Short mmCIF file of C-alpha atoms and ligand atoms in Angstrom, two decimals:
data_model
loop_
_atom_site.label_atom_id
_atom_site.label_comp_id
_atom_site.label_asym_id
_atom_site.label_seq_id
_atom_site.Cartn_x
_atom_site.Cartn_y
_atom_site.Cartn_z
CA UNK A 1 13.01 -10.69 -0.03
CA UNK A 2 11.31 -14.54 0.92
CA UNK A 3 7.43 -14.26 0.51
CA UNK A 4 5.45 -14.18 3.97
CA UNK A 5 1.97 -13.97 4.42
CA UNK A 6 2.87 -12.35 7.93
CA UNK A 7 1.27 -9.35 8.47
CA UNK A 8 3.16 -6.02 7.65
CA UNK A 9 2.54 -2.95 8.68
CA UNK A 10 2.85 -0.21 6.08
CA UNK A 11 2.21 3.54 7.93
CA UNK A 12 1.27 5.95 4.66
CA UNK A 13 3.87 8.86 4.45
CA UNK A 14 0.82 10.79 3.13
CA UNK A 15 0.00 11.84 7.24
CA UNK A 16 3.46 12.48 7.98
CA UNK A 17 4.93 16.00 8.37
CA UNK A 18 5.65 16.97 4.64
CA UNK A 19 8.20 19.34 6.23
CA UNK A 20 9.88 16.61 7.27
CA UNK A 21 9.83 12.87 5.13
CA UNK A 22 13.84 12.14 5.71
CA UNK A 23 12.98 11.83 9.74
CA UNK A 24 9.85 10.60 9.91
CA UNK A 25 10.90 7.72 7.29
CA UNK A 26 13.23 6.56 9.68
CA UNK A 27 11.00 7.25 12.48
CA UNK A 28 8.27 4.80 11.56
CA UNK A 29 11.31 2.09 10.48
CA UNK A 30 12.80 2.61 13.68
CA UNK A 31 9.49 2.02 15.64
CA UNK A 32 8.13 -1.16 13.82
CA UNK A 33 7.40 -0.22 10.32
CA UNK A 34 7.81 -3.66 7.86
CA UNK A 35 7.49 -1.14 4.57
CA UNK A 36 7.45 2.71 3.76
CA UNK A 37 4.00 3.42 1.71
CA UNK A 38 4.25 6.17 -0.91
CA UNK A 39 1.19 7.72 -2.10
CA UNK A 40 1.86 9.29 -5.21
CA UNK A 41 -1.04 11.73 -6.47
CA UNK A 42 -1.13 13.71 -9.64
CA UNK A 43 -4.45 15.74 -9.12
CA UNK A 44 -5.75 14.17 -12.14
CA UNK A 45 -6.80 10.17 -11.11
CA UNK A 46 -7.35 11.72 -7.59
CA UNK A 47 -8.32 15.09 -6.30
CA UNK A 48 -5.20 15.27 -4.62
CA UNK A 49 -1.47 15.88 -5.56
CA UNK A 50 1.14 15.34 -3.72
CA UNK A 51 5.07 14.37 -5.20
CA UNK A 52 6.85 12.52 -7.86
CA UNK A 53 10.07 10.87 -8.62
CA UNK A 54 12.33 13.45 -7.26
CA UNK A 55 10.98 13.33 -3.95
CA UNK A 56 10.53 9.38 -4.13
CA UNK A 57 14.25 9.66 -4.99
CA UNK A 58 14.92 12.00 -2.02
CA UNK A 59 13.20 9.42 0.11
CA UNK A 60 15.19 6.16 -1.09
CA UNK A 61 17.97 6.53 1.43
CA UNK A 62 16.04 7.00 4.71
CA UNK A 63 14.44 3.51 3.42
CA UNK A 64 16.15 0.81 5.38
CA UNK A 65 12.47 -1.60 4.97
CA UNK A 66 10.69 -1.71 1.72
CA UNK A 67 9.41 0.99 -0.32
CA UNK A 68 6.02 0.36 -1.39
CA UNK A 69 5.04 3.20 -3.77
CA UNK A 70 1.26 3.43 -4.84
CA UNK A 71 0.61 5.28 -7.85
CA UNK A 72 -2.46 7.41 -8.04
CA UNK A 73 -2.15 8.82 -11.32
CA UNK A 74 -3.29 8.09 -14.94
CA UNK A 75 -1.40 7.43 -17.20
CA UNK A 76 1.19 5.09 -15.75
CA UNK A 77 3.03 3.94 -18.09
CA UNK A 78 4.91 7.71 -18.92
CA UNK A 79 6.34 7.01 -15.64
CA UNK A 80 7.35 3.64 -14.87
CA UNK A 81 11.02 4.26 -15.56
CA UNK A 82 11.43 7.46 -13.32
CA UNK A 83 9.63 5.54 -10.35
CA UNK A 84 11.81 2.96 -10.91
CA UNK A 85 15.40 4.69 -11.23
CA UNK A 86 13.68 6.80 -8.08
CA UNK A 87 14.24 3.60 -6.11
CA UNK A 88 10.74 2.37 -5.91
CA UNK A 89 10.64 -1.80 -4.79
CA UNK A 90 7.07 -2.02 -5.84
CA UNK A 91 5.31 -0.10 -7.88
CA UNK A 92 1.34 -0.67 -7.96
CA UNK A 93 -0.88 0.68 -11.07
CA UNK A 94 -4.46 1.41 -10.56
CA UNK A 95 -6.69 -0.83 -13.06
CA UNK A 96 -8.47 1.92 -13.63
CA UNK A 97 -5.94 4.44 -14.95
CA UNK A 98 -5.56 2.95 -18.08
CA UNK A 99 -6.96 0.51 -21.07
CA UNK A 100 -3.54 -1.84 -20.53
CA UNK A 101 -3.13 -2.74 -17.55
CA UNK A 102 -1.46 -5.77 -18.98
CA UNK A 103 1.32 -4.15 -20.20
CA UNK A 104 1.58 -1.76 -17.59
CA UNK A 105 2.13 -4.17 -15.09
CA UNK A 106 4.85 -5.37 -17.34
CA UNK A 107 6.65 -2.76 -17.98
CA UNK A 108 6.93 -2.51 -14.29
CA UNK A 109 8.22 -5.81 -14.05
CA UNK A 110 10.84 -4.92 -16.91
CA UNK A 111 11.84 -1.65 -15.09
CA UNK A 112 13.24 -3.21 -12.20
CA UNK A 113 10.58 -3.00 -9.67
CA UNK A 114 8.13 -5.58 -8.44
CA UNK A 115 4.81 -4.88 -9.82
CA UNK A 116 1.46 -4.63 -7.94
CA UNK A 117 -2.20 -3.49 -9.03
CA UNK A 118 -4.83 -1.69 -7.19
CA UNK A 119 -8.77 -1.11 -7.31
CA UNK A 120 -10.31 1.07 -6.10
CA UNK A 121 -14.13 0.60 -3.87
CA UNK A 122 -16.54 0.51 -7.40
CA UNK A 123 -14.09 -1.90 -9.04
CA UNK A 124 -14.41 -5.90 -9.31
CA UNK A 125 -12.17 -8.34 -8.03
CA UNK A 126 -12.78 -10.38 -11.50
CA UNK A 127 -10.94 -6.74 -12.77
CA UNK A 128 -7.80 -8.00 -12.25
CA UNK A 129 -8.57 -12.13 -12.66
CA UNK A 130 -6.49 -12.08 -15.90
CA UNK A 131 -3.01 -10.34 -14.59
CA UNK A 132 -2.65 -11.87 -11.25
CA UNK A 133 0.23 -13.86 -12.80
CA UNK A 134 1.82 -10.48 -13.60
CA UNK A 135 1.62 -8.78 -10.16
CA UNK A 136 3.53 -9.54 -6.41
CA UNK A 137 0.61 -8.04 -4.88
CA UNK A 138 -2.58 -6.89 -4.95
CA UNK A 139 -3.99 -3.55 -3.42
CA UNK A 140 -7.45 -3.13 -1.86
CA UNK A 141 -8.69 0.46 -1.50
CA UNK A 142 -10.83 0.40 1.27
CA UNK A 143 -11.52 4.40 0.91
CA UNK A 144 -11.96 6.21 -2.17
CA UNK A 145 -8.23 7.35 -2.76
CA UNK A 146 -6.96 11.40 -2.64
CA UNK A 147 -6.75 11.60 1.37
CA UNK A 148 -5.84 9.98 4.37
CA UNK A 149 -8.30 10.07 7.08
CA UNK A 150 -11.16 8.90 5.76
CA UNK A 151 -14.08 6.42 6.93
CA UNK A 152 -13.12 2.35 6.60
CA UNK A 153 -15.99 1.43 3.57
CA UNK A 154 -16.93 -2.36 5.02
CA UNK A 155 -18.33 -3.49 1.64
CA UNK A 156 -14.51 -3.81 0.49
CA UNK A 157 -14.18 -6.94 3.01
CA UNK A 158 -16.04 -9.25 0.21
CA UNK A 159 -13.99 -8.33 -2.16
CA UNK A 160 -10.53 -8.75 -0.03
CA UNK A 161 -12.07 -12.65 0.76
CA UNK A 162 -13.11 -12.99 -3.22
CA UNK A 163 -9.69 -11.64 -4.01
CA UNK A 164 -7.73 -13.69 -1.51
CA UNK A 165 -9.64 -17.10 -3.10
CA UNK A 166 -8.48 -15.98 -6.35
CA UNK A 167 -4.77 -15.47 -5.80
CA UNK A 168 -4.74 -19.04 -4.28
CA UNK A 169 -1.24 -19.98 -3.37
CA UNK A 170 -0.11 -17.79 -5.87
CA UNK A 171 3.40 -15.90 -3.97
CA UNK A 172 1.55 -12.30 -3.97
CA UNK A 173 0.94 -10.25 -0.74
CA UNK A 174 -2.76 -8.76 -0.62
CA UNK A 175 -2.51 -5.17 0.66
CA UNK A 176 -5.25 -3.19 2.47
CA UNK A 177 -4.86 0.45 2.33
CA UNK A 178 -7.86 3.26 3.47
CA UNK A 179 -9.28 3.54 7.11
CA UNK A 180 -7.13 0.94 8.74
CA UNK A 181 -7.21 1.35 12.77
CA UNK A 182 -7.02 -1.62 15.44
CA UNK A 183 -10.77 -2.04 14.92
CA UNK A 184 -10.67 -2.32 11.28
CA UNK A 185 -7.37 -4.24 10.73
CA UNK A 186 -9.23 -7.22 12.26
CA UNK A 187 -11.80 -7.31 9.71
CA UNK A 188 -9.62 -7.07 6.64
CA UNK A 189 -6.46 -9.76 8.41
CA UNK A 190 -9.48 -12.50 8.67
CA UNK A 191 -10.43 -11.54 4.91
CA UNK A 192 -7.01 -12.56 3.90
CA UNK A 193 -4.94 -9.17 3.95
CA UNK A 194 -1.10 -9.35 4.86
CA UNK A 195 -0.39 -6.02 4.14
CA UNK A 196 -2.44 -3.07 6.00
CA UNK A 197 -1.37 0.41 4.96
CA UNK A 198 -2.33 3.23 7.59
CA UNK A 199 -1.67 6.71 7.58
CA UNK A 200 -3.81 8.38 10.30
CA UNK A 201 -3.70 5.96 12.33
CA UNK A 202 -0.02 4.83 12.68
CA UNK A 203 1.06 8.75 12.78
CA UNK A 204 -1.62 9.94 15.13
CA UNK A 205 -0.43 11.69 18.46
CA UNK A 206 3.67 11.53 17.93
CA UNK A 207 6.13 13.64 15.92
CA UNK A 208 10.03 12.63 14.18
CA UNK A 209 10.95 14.06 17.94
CA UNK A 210 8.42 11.99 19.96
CA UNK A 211 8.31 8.88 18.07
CA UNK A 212 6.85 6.37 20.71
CA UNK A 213 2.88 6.92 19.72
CA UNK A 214 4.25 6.27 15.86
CA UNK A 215 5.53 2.21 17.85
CA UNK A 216 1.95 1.95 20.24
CA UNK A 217 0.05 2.36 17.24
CA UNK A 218 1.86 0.25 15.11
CA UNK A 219 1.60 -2.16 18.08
CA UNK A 220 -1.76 -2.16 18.32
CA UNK A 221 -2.84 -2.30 14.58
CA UNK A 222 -0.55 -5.64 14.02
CA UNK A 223 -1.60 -6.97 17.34
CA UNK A 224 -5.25 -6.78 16.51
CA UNK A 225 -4.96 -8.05 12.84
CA UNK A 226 -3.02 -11.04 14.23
CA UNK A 227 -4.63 -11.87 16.97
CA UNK A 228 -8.32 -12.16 14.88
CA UNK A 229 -5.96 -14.46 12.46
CA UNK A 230 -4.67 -16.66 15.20
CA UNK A 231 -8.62 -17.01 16.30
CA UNK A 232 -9.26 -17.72 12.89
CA UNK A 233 -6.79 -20.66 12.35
C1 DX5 B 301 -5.47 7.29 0.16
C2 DX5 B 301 -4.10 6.66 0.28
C3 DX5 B 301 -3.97 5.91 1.56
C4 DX5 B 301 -4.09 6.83 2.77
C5 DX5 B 301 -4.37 6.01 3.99
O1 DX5 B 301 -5.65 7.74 -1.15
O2 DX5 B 301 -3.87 5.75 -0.78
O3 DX5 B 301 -2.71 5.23 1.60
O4 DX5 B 301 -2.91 7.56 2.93
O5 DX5 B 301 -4.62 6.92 5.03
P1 DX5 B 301 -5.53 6.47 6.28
O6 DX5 B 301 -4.84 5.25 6.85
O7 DX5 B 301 -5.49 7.65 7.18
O8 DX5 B 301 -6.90 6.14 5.73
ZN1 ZN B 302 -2.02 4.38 -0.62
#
């Protein structure tokens, strides 16, 4: 996979019909998805749970795109392997689930999978200042993670520009993920994001059997972000 700063669209799986992940995978792929985003909770780092490996495994052949796995839990590193044998192409740590996220991010690396690290609103960018030369991307929470649906937190757009001075030409993609709609994806493209996650707002208004809603909203969430970065330039 050749490194583009192009924006991608990732639609969250975690506001798809759980009833249903094999069709609506291939539903969002089919209508202009660039990667599948997997938000794995364990009800521990998050108030939230939702699956693990077997289901990430379950997922992996409805993939055509990338699967972009996010891992809300603590600790990581227990798990690494089974994300990875699950079929996982990146696999992003929290910074705050553990003491080493140095290693972590490694052993991600080591497993297969291309590593990626994520903090959440209260956290730094300097937090992760001394791994970006472990990581292939770099994930922005812009909503304090355990739902989807939640209100875009603006103070996060600082942080995405801070971030996005940091990694320099450095080949990693800077993913935005929380609150993303047309009006927000703007805001966090002319920060320096490539990579907008959004659940609500990509899944809104269609189902696996009416699909087209899943492609308009996709539509308009890449057409906004790169439309502000074409103004931008
Ligand atoms: C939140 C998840 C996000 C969430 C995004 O903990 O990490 O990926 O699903 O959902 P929206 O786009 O609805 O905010
Ligand atoms: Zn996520």
């Amino acid at each position: 996979m050749s490194f583009s700063r192009q924006i991608k669209i990732a639609p969250s799986i975690l506001s798809a019909d759980f009833a249903d992940f094999g069709r609506e995978i291939r539903a969002i792929e089919d209508q202009g998805a660039d990667w599948v985003h997997v938000d794995v909770m364990d009800g521990h780092f998050v108030p939230n749970l939702t699956f693990g490996p077997p289901a990430v495994k379950a997922f992996r052949p409805h993939v055509k795109t990338v699967m972009d796995v996010h891992l809300m839990i603590a600790p990581v590193d227990p798990y690494i392997e089974a994300f990875a044998e699950a079929g996982a192409d990146i696999i992003t740590a929290h910074v705050e689930a553990g003491p080493h996220i140095h290693r972590t991010l490694q052993a991600i690396r080591a497993a297969g999978a291309r590593p990626g690290v994520a903090l959440n609103p209260g956290t730094p960018a300097e937090a992760v200042e001394h791994v970006l030369d472990l990581v292939d991307l770099v994930l922005v929470m812009t909503v304090n993670p355990g739902f989807g649906g939640q209100k875009f937190i603006a103070s996060q757009i600082e942080k995405i520009r801070r971030l996005r001075t940091m990694i320099g030409d450095r080949e990693i993609h800077l993913e935005v993920d929380g609150g993303v709609t047309p009006e927000t994806a703007p805001l966090v493209a002319r920060a320096g994001a490539d990579a907008l996650v959004a659940g609500s707002a990509v899944f809104k208004g269609g189902t696996a059997d009416n699909p087209a809603p899943y492609g308009e909203n996709i539509r308009a969430i890449r057409n906004a972000a790169e439309t502000a970065t074409a103004r931008a330039a």
